[in-house]
Coordinates of C-alpha atoms in Angstrom, one line a residue:
Chain A
M18 CA 4.4 50.6 -7.4
A19 CA 6.5 49.6 -4.5
K20 CA 3.5 50.1 -2.2
I21 CA 1.4 47.9 -4.4
R22 CA 4.0 45.2 -4.2
V23 CA 4.1 45.4 -0.4
Y24 CA 0.4 45.2 -0.2
L25 CA 0.3 42.2 -2.5
V26 CA 2.9 40.4 -0.4
L27 CA 1.0 41.2 2.8
L28 CA -2.2 40.1 1.3
T29 CA -0.7 36.8 0.0
S30 CA 0.9 36.2 3.4
L31 CA -2.4 36.8 5.2
V32 CA -4.2 34.4 2.8
L33 CA -1.5 31.7 3.4
V34 CA -1.6 32.2 7.2
A35 CA -5.4 32.0 7.1
F36 CA -5.3 28.9 5.1
S37 CA -2.8 27.2 7.4
I38 CA -4.9 28.3 10.5
F39 CA -8.0 26.9 8.8
E40 CA -6.1 23.6 8.2
N41 CA -4.7 23.4 11.7
S42 CA -7.9 24.3 13.4
N43 CA -9.7 21.6 11.5
Y44 CA -7.1 18.9 12.1
P45 CA -5.3 19.8 15.4
F46 CA -4.5 16.1 15.9
L47 CA -2.1 16.2 12.9
P48 CA 1.6 16.5 14.0
S49 CA 2.9 19.9 13.3
H50 CA 6.2 18.6 12.0
F51 CA 4.5 16.1 9.5
P52 CA 3.9 17.1 5.9
R53 CA 0.4 17.6 4.6
P54 CA -1.6 14.3 4.6
I55 CA -2.5 12.6 1.4
Y56 CA -5.9 11.5 2.7
D57 CA -8.7 13.9 1.9
F58 CA -10.2 14.5 5.3
Q59 CA -12.9 16.7 3.8
K60 CA -14.4 13.5 2.2
N61 CA -14.5 11.8 5.6
P62 CA -14.1 14.3 8.4
L63 CA -13.2 12.6 11.7
D64 CA -15.7 12.7 14.6
S65 CA -15.4 10.8 17.8
Q66 CA -18.5 8.7 17.4
T67 CA -17.5 7.4 14.0
V68 CA -14.0 6.7 15.2
E69 CA -15.4 4.7 18.2
L70 CA -17.6 2.7 15.8
G71 CA -14.6 2.0 13.7
R72 CA -12.6 0.9 16.7
K73 CA -15.4 -1.6 17.6
L74 CA -15.4 -3.0 14.1
F75 CA -11.6 -3.3 14.1
Y76 CA -11.6 -5.6 17.0
D77 CA -14.7 -7.6 16.2
P78 CA -14.3 -11.0 14.6
I79 CA -17.8 -10.7 13.2
L80 CA -16.0 -9.5 10.1
S81 CA -14.8 -13.0 9.3
V82 CA -16.8 -15.9 8.0
N83 CA -16.2 -18.0 11.1
N84 CA -16.4 -15.1 13.5
Q85 CA -12.9 -15.8 14.8
V86 CA -10.7 -13.4 13.0
S87 CA -10.7 -9.7 13.4
C88 CA -8.5 -6.9 12.0
A89 CA -6.6 -7.0 15.3
T90 CA -5.8 -10.7 14.8
C91 CA -3.1 -9.6 12.3
H92 CA -2.7 -6.0 13.4
S93 CA -2.1 -6.1 17.1
P94 CA -2.0 -2.7 18.9
F95 CA 0.9 -3.8 21.2
N96 CA 3.0 -4.4 18.1
A97 CA 2.2 -1.1 16.5
F98 CA -0.6 -2.9 14.7
A99 CA 1.7 -5.4 13.0
H100 CA 1.8 -9.2 13.2
T101 CA 4.7 -10.6 15.1
D102 CA 6.0 -14.1 15.9
H103 CA 5.1 -15.2 12.4
E104 CA 7.0 -14.8 9.2
V105 CA 3.7 -14.5 7.3
S106 CA 0.3 -13.8 8.7
H107 CA -2.5 -16.4 9.1
G108 CA -6.2 -16.1 8.9
I109 CA -9.4 -18.2 9.3
F110 CA -8.9 -21.9 10.1
D111 CA -5.1 -21.1 10.5
S112 CA -4.8 -20.5 6.8
I113 CA -1.3 -19.3 6.0
G114 CA -0.9 -16.2 3.9
T115 CA 2.1 -15.2 1.8
R116 CA 3.1 -11.9 3.4
N117 CA 3.7 -10.4 6.8
A118 CA 1.1 -7.9 7.9
P119 CA 2.7 -4.5 8.1
G120 CA 2.2 -2.1 11.0
L121 CA -0.7 0.3 10.8
F122 CA 0.2 3.9 11.6
N123 CA 0.4 7.3 9.8
L124 CA -1.9 5.9 7.1
A125 CA -3.1 9.4 6.2
W126 CA 0.3 10.0 4.5
Q127 CA 0.1 7.0 2.2
N128 CA -1.6 6.6 -1.1
K129 CA -1.1 2.9 -1.8
F130 CA -1.6 0.0 0.6
M131 CA -0.4 -3.6 1.0
W132 CA 3.2 -4.6 0.2
D133 CA 2.5 -4.4 -3.6
G134 CA 0.3 -1.3 -3.5
A135 CA -2.6 -3.3 -4.8
I136 CA -5.0 -1.1 -2.8
N137 CA -5.3 2.5 -4.1
R138 CA -7.1 4.1 -1.1
L139 CA -7.5 3.6 2.6
D140 CA -11.3 3.5 2.3
A141 CA -11.0 0.3 0.2
Q142 CA -8.3 -1.5 2.0
A143 CA -10.5 -3.4 4.5
L144 CA -12.3 -5.1 1.6
A145 CA -9.2 -7.0 0.7
P146 CA -8.8 -9.1 3.9
I147 CA -12.5 -9.4 4.4
N148 CA -12.9 -11.0 1.0
H149 CA -9.7 -13.0 1.0
P150 CA -10.2 -16.8 1.4
S151 CA -7.1 -17.2 3.6
E152 CA -7.7 -14.1 5.8
M153 CA -11.3 -13.4 6.8
G154 CA -12.9 -15.6 4.2
S155 CA -16.1 -13.6 4.0
N156 CA -17.5 -11.4 1.2
T157 CA -18.8 -7.9 1.3
K158 CA -22.5 -8.8 0.7
A159 CA -22.5 -11.5 3.3
L160 CA -20.9 -9.2 5.9
M161 CA -23.3 -6.4 5.3
L162 CA -26.2 -8.8 5.7
K163 CA -24.6 -10.1 8.9
L164 CA -24.1 -6.6 10.3
N165 CA -27.7 -5.6 9.4
K166 CA -29.0 -8.5 11.4
S167 CA -27.0 -7.3 14.5
Q168 CA -29.2 -5.1 16.7
K169 CA -26.0 -3.8 18.4
Y170 CA -24.5 -2.6 15.1
K171 CA -27.8 -1.3 13.7
T172 CA -28.1 0.9 16.8
L173 CA -24.5 2.0 16.6
F174 CA -24.7 2.8 12.9
F175 CA -27.9 4.6 13.3
R176 CA -26.5 6.8 16.1
T177 CA -23.5 7.5 14.0
F178 CA -24.8 8.0 10.5
G179 CA -28.6 8.4 11.1
D180 CA -29.3 5.6 8.7
S181 CA -31.3 2.5 9.7
I182 CA -29.5 0.4 7.1
I183 CA -25.8 -0.3 7.4
S184 CA -24.2 0.5 4.1
T185 CA -20.8 -0.6 2.8
N186 CA -19.8 3.0 2.5
H187 CA -20.5 3.8 6.1
F188 CA -18.9 0.6 7.3
L189 CA -15.7 1.4 5.4
K190 CA -15.6 5.0 6.4
A191 CA -16.0 4.1 10.1
L192 CA -13.1 1.6 9.9
T193 CA -11.0 4.2 8.0
Q194 CA -11.7 6.9 10.6
F195 CA -10.4 4.7 13.4
Q196 CA -7.3 3.8 11.4
L197 CA -6.6 7.5 10.6
T198 CA -6.3 8.1 14.4
L199 CA -3.4 5.7 14.5
I200 CA -0.7 8.4 14.4
S201 CA 2.8 7.7 15.6
A202 CA 4.7 10.9 16.2
N203 CA 5.8 10.9 19.8
S204 CA 9.1 8.9 19.6
K205 CA 12.4 10.2 21.0
Y206 CA 13.3 11.2 17.4
D207 CA 10.1 13.4 17.3
K208 CA 11.0 15.0 20.6
V209 CA 14.5 15.8 19.3
R210 CA 13.0 17.2 16.2
L211 CA 10.7 19.4 18.2
G212 CA 13.6 20.6 20.4
Q213 CA 12.3 18.7 23.4
A214 CA 15.1 16.1 23.8
K215 CA 18.6 15.4 22.6
F216 CA 20.2 12.3 21.0
T217 CA 23.0 10.6 22.8
E218 CA 26.3 10.6 21.1
Q219 CA 25.8 7.1 19.8
E220 CA 22.3 7.9 18.5
Q221 CA 23.7 11.0 16.8
K222 CA 26.3 8.9 15.1
G223 CA 23.6 6.5 14.1
Y224 CA 21.5 9.3 12.8
R225 CA 24.4 10.5 10.6
A226 CA 24.8 6.9 9.3
F227 CA 21.1 6.8 8.6
Q228 CA 21.1 10.1 6.7
R229 CA 24.0 8.9 4.6
S230 CA 22.8 5.3 3.9
C231 CA 19.0 5.1 4.3
A232 CA 17.4 8.4 3.9
T233 CA 17.0 8.2 0.2
C234 CA 14.1 5.8 0.6
H235 CA 13.2 6.3 4.3
I236 CA 12.4 9.9 4.2
E237 CA 12.0 11.9 7.4
P238 CA 9.8 12.4 9.3
L239 CA 7.6 9.5 8.2
F240 CA 10.6 7.3 7.4
N241 CA 9.2 5.9 4.3
N242 CA 8.1 7.2 0.9
T243 CA 5.2 6.4 -1.4
E244 CA 7.4 4.3 -3.8
F245 CA 8.2 0.7 -4.4
R246 CA 11.8 -0.5 -4.4
Q247 CA 13.8 -3.6 -5.1
N248 CA 16.2 -3.8 -2.1
G249 CA 18.2 -6.8 -3.2
L250 CA 16.0 -9.5 -1.7
G251 CA 16.1 -12.7 -3.6
I252 CA 12.8 -14.3 -4.6
D253 CA 11.5 -16.9 -2.2
S254 CA 10.8 -20.0 -4.4
Y255 CA 7.9 -21.1 -2.1
Y256 CA 5.9 -17.9 -2.4
N257 CA 7.2 -16.7 -5.8
D258 CA 6.1 -13.2 -4.8
L259 CA 6.9 -10.7 -7.6
G260 CA 5.6 -7.8 -5.6
R261 CA 4.5 -4.7 -7.5
A262 CA 4.8 -6.4 -10.9
K263 CA 1.8 -8.5 -9.9
V264 CA -0.2 -5.3 -9.8
T265 CA 1.2 -3.4 -12.7
G266 CA 2.1 -6.2 -15.1
V267 CA 5.3 -4.4 -15.8
S268 CA 8.4 -6.7 -15.6
A269 CA 10.6 -3.8 -14.4
D270 CA 8.5 -3.8 -11.2
A271 CA 9.4 -7.4 -10.4
L272 CA 10.5 -7.9 -6.8
K273 CA 9.7 -4.3 -5.9
F274 CA 7.8 -3.8 -2.7
K275 CA 6.4 -0.8 -0.8
V276 CA 9.0 1.0 1.2
P277 CA 7.9 0.5 4.8
S278 CA 8.3 3.0 7.6
L279 CA 11.2 2.5 10.0
R280 CA 9.1 3.7 13.0
N281 CA 8.4 1.3 15.8
L282 CA 10.7 -1.4 14.5
S283 CA 11.2 -2.9 18.0
Y284 CA 7.5 -3.8 18.0
T285 CA 7.0 -4.9 14.4
Y286 CA 9.4 -7.8 13.8
P287 CA 10.0 -9.8 11.7
Y288 CA 11.0 -7.7 8.8
M289 CA 10.4 -7.5 5.1
H290 CA 7.3 -8.4 3.1
D291 CA 7.7 -12.1 3.9
G292 CA 9.1 -11.7 7.4
R293 CA 12.4 -13.4 6.5
F294 CA 14.5 -11.4 8.8
K295 CA 13.8 -11.9 12.5
S296 CA 16.0 -9.1 13.8
L297 CA 17.4 -5.7 12.8
T298 CA 20.9 -7.3 12.9
E299 CA 19.8 -9.6 10.1
V300 CA 18.4 -6.7 8.2
L301 CA 21.5 -4.6 8.5
K302 CA 23.6 -7.6 7.5
H303 CA 21.6 -7.9 4.3
Y304 CA 22.3 -4.2 3.6
S305 CA 25.9 -4.2 4.8
E306 CA 27.5 -4.8 1.3
T307 CA 25.3 -2.3 -0.6
L308 CA 25.4 0.4 2.1
S309 CA 29.1 -0.1 3.1
L310 CA 28.4 0.0 6.8
T311 CA 31.1 -1.0 9.3
A312 CA 30.2 -3.1 12.3
T313 CA 30.4 0.0 14.6
E314 CA 28.1 1.9 12.2
R315 CA 25.6 -0.8 12.3
V316 CA 25.4 -0.7 16.0
D317 CA 25.1 3.0 16.0
L318 CA 22.4 2.8 13.4
V319 CA 20.4 0.4 15.5
A320 CA 20.7 2.8 18.4
F321 CA 19.3 5.5 16.2
L322 CA 16.5 3.3 14.9
H323 CA 15.4 2.6 18.5
T324 CA 14.7 6.4 18.8
L325 CA 11.9 5.9 16.3
N326 CA 10.0 3.6 18.7
D327 CA 6.9 5.3 20.0
S328 CA 5.7 3.5 23.2
A329 CA 3.1 6.2 23.8
F330 CA 1.5 5.1 20.5
V331 CA 1.8 1.4 21.2
F332 CA 0.2 1.7 24.6
N333 CA -2.4 4.3 23.9
K334 CA -5.6 3.1 25.4
N335 CA -7.6 5.0 22.8
H336 CA -6.3 2.5 20.2
Q337 CA -7.0 -0.6 22.1
F338 CA -10.0 -2.9 22.4
S339 CA -12.9 -1.3 24.2
Q340 CA -16.1 -2.9 25.5
Chain B
M21 CA -38.1 -9.8 -21.7
Q22 CA -35.7 -7.8 -19.7
R23 CA -35.3 -4.2 -20.8
F24 CA -33.3 -1.3 -19.4
I25 CA -34.7 2.0 -19.9
A26 CA -32.7 5.2 -19.4
L27 CA -34.8 8.2 -19.5
I28 CA -33.2 11.6 -20.1
W29 CA -35.5 14.4 -19.5
M30 CA -34.6 17.7 -21.1
F31 CA -36.2 20.9 -20.0
K32 CA -36.0 23.6 -22.6
L33 CA -36.7 27.1 -21.4
S34 CA -37.5 29.9 -23.8
T35 CA -37.7 33.5 -22.8
I36 CA -41.5 33.5 -23.1
C37 CA -42.7 30.2 -22.0
F38 CA -41.7 26.9 -20.4
S39 CA -41.7 23.7 -22.4
Q40 CA -40.6 20.2 -21.5
D41 CA -39.0 17.6 -23.9
S42 CA -37.9 14.1 -23.1
L43 CA -35.6 11.6 -24.6
S44 CA -35.8 7.9 -23.8
I45 CA -32.7 5.8 -24.1
N46 CA -33.1 2.0 -23.9
F47 CA -30.1 -0.2 -23.4
R48 CA -30.6 -3.5 -25.3
V49 CA -28.1 -6.4 -25.1
K50 CA -28.6 -8.6 -28.1
F51 CA -27.3 -11.9 -29.4
Q52 CA -28.1 -13.5 -32.7
G53 CA -30.5 -10.7 -33.6
E54 CA -32.7 -10.8 -30.6
E55 CA -32.8 -9.4 -27.2
L56 CA -30.6 -11.5 -24.9
Q57 CA -32.3 -13.7 -22.4
L58 CA -30.2 -15.0 -19.5
G59 CA -30.4 -18.7 -19.0
K60 CA -31.7 -19.3 -22.5
E61 CA -29.8 -21.9 -24.6
Y62 CA -28.6 -20.5 -27.9
H63 CA -26.6 -22.3 -30.5
W64 CA -23.4 -21.0 -31.9
N65 CA -21.6 -22.9 -34.6
G66 CA -23.6 -26.0 -33.6
H67 CA -22.6 -25.7 -30.0
P68 CA -25.0 -24.7 -27.2
I69 CA -24.2 -21.4 -25.4
K70 CA -25.9 -19.8 -22.4
F71 CA -25.4 -16.5 -20.7
T72 CA -25.8 -16.4 -16.9
N73 CA -24.6 -12.9 -16.0
V74 CA -24.2 -9.7 -17.9
K75 CA -23.4 -6.5 -16.1
F76 CA -21.5 -3.4 -17.1
Y77 CA -21.0 0.2 -16.0
I78 CA -21.9 3.4 -17.7
G79 CA -19.4 5.5 -15.8
S80 CA -20.8 8.9 -16.8
M81 CA -22.9 10.6 -19.4
A82 CA -22.5 14.0 -21.0
L83 CA -24.8 16.0 -23.3
K84 CA -22.9 17.9 -25.9
M85 CA -23.4 20.5 -28.5
G86 CA -20.7 19.9 -31.0
D87 CA -17.5 19.5 -29.0
S88 CA -18.8 21.4 -26.0
V89 CA -20.1 19.7 -23.0
I90 CA -23.4 21.2 -22.0
F91 CA -24.3 19.0 -19.1
A92 CA -22.5 16.2 -17.4
D93 CA -23.8 13.5 -15.2
K94 CA -20.8 12.0 -13.4
K95 CA -22.8 9.4 -11.5
A96 CA -22.0 5.8 -12.5
H97 CA -24.8 3.5 -13.4
L98 CA -24.7 -0.2 -13.3
V99 CA -26.6 -2.0 -16.1
D100 CA -27.5 -5.3 -14.6
Y101 CA -29.2 -7.7 -16.9
S102 CA -30.5 -9.7 -14.1
N103 CA -32.3 -6.7 -12.7
V104 CA -36.0 -6.7 -13.7
Q105 CA -36.4 -3.1 -12.6
P106 CA -35.8 -0.6 -15.4
L107 CA -32.8 1.7 -15.0
M108 CA -33.9 5.3 -15.0
I109 CA -31.5 8.2 -15.4
Q110 CA -33.1 11.6 -15.2
L111 CA -31.1 14.6 -16.2
P112 CA -32.8 18.0 -16.1
M113 CA -31.6 20.1 -18.9
L114 CA -31.7 23.8 -19.6
Y115 CA -29.9 23.8 -22.9
E116 CA -30.0 22.2 -26.3
F117 CA -27.7 19.5 -27.3
D118 CA -27.0 17.4 -30.3
R119 CA -24.8 14.6 -29.1
I120 CA -24.6 12.2 -26.2
E121 CA -21.4 10.9 -24.8
L122 CA -21.3 7.8 -22.6
V123 CA -18.3 6.4 -20.8
I124 CA -18.4 2.7 -21.0
G125 CA -16.8 1.6 -17.7
T126 CA -15.4 3.6 -14.9
D127 CA -12.5 6.0 -15.3
S128 CA -9.4 6.4 -13.1
L129 CA -11.0 9.1 -11.0
V130 CA -13.9 6.9 -10.0
N131 CA -11.5 4.0 -9.3
V132 CA -9.2 6.1 -7.1
S133 CA -11.6 8.3 -5.2
G134 CA -15.2 7.4 -6.0
E135 CA -17.6 6.9 -3.2
F136 CA -18.7 3.3 -2.5
T137 CA -22.4 4.3 -2.8
A138 CA -25.4 3.5 -5.0
D139 CA -24.3 1.6 -8.1
L140 CA -20.6 1.7 -7.0
D141 CA -21.3 -0.2 -3.8
P142 CA -19.0 -3.2 -3.7
I143 CA -22.0 -5.2 -2.6
N144 CA -23.0 -5.3 -6.3
G145 CA -20.1 -7.6 -6.9
M146 CA -18.4 -5.3 -9.3
Y147 CA -15.4 -4.3 -7.2
W148 CA -12.1 -6.2 -7.0
T149 CA -11.2 -6.3 -3.4
W150 CA -7.7 -7.9 -4.0
Q151 CA -6.6 -5.1 -6.2
S152 CA -8.5 -1.9 -6.0
G153 CA -10.7 -1.2 -9.0
F154 CA -14.1 -1.7 -10.5
I155 CA -15.0 -4.5 -12.8
N156 CA -16.4 -2.6 -15.8
L157 CA -17.9 -5.7 -17.4
K158 CA -19.0 -9.0 -16.2
L159 CA -19.9 -11.6 -18.9
E160 CA -20.5 -15.1 -17.7
G161 CA -22.0 -18.2 -19.0
N162 CA -21.2 -21.7 -20.4
S163 CA -20.8 -23.4 -23.7
S164 CA -19.6 -26.8 -24.8
L165 CA -16.9 -25.0 -26.7
C166 CA -15.3 -24.0 -23.5
S167 CA -12.7 -26.5 -22.3
T168 CA -13.1 -25.4 -18.7
R169 CA -14.7 -26.8 -15.6
K170 CA -18.5 -26.8 -16.1
N171 CA -17.8 -25.5 -19.6
E172 CA -17.9 -22.0 -18.1
F173 CA -16.7 -18.7 -19.5
V174 CA -16.0 -16.0 -17.0
Y175 CA -14.9 -12.5 -18.2
H176 CA -14.4 -9.9 -15.5
I177 CA -13.0 -6.9 -17.4
G178 CA -11.5 -4.1 -15.4
G179 CA -8.4 -2.0 -15.0
Y180 CA -8.0 1.8 -15.1
E181 CA -4.3 2.5 -15.3
K182 CA -2.8 3.2 -18.7
P183 CA -1.9 1.5 -20.9
F184 CA -4.4 -1.2 -19.8
E185 CA -7.4 1.0 -19.1
T186 CA -10.7 -0.6 -19.9
H187 CA -13.1 2.3 -20.0
H188 CA -13.9 3.9 -23.4
I189 CA -16.0 6.8 -24.7
F190 CA -19.0 6.1 -26.9
E191 CA -20.4 9.2 -28.5
F192 CA -23.4 9.4 -30.8
P193 CA -25.7 12.1 -32.3
I194 CA -29.3 12.4 -31.1
V195 CA -32.0 11.7 -33.7
N196 CA -35.3 13.4 -34.1
S197 CA -37.1 10.8 -32.1
P198 CA -38.3 10.6 -28.5
K199 CA -36.7 7.2 -28.2
M200 CA -33.3 5.8 -28.9
D201 CA -31.9 2.3 -28.4
V202 CA -28.2 1.7 -27.5
E203 CA -27.7 -1.8 -28.6
V204 CA -24.9 -4.0 -27.3
K205 CA -24.5 -6.9 -29.8
L206 CA -22.4 -9.7 -28.3
D207 CA -22.0 -11.7 -31.5
D208 CA -18.6 -10.5 -32.5
L209 CA -17.4 -10.5 -28.9
I210 CA -18.4 -14.2 -28.5
F211 CA -16.8 -15.1 -31.9
N212 CA -13.5 -13.6 -30.8
M213 CA -13.8 -15.2 -27.4
M214 CA -14.3 -18.7 -28.8
Q215 CA -11.5 -18.2 -31.4
S216 CA -9.0 -17.1 -28.7
G217 CA -9.6 -20.2 -26.7
R218 CA -9.4 -18.1 -23.5
F219 CA -12.4 -18.6 -21.4
H220 CA -11.3 -17.1 -18.1
L221 CA -10.2 -13.5 -17.9
M222 CA -10.4 -11.9 -14.5
S223 CA -7.6 -9.4 -14.0
P224 CA -6.3 -6.2 -15.6
G225 CA -3.8 -6.2 -18.3
Q226 CA -3.4 -6.3 -22.1
D227 CA -6.0 -9.0 -22.7
A228 CA -8.6 -7.2 -20.6
H229 CA -7.8 -3.9 -22.4
D230 CA -8.2 -5.7 -25.8
F231 CA -11.5 -7.3 -24.6
S232 CA -12.8 -3.9 -23.6
I233 CA -12.2 -2.5 -27.0
L234 CA -14.1 -5.3 -28.6
F235 CA -16.9 -4.6 -26.1
K236 CA -17.0 -1.0 -27.0
K237 CA -17.3 -2.0 -30.7
A238 CA -20.4 -3.9 -29.7
F239 CA -22.3 -0.6 -29.0
S240 CA -24.4 1.0 -31.6
V241 CA -27.5 3.3 -31.7
T242 CA -30.8 3.0 -33.5
N243 CA -34.1 4.7 -33.4
G244 CA -36.0 3.5 -30.3
K245 CA -38.6 0.8 -30.5
D246 CA -41.4 0.0 -28.0

């Protein structure tokens, strides 16, 4: 009996190891210290050609009705794919939106997109700005017609998907694949986590303050979660943005917004869904009463947050515009 | 006259010989006792009314014997009343069945993870881009009863999350006939619409959920006609 138990344990272990090897060998680009992604890569397995097509589309203003606004207009690679210098983002003909475009990274670990979670899967997300009158001002049908008239894209799509007609599905999958490669996992924090570096004393203190005060919502190593929270921000009477409640219709969800990642904060100012805070100091001041942080702790915390900046990600040429 | 024909082919194998049976299902949208014509001016309570757009999803079909599912076709089909081409659904069958189950609308699985291909392609104008989800029913037109710009009524009914889901199961027994008509009679729906005074409904929620229930009640089955 004991022998049978031993064999069973060995067999189970072998199966688990084989499974993890299978997973790792299929997706070696996934950081080893990250949890299992939410995105089902089997439905859209990455390949370099599709990723490259997606990158071209991401930077091409052909996606907008006036051919002047691309995804990169609001999601700049040098700002961790966020939109800086504006409280809220703007689109075609300088139309002003109501929210600040968030940074794009580690998207494979998210299941809801936009500040209110209105988009339930990454493959569908691009349709929102494309069809929004204040963002790209186009519509899916018109865009597909436009792309199918472009000899450049007809050739690229044919090479990638073997189809002479550019379909909505292939278009979205290509964009998704590029966005899935935007993985930020090489900050100082990550190196410390992998035993390749050490925090300074101040950063260590800041880390402890973070664990005590922030980690409930900003869960390591992604520094966000998949939930929506009300963090004490009053409603802006100009935008009257109720956040998640707008999607669910549930009054208890009023003023709840998606918990953003704390990675790359130095690149993604201003902060919050409407960009109302221009600096981390303002953010921490907002939280100072609820989190009981002393002035020293706030400074230490900022030092720790800086260890989450990933310059390798921000300046990765593979993510930037290519000819 | 625009007609939508759904053909379900059943192949029944016996141990001795091979025989082939077929069942034709025709979707007919009706108003005031006749097959609906887009653009035609009807009169309701003395007021003119026209329909300009009628589209809805049949999210999936299942063939059942009693309570058991014998065969399921999980492919979504868009019934588009402006499409002059007949809608053909072919299902090879190896078993007998006595009931057909349709899902009117698209369920949460389709809305969360369905591929954007074929009838689910957003290019069909049946996908909300601002808040993920398929529009299960589009019903548009105008009537002098509508106190809206251009007297229009616009109903885009969708939503997949409980308690405001807008997809429903419609199940019916097969009859001993090679043809069946699934009729969608809009009369009660229009009556309720005019009574409510609400002529624009374009987002998920309680009202959309209630509307979808009325839409399901519009479905019935009769023996097929040529």
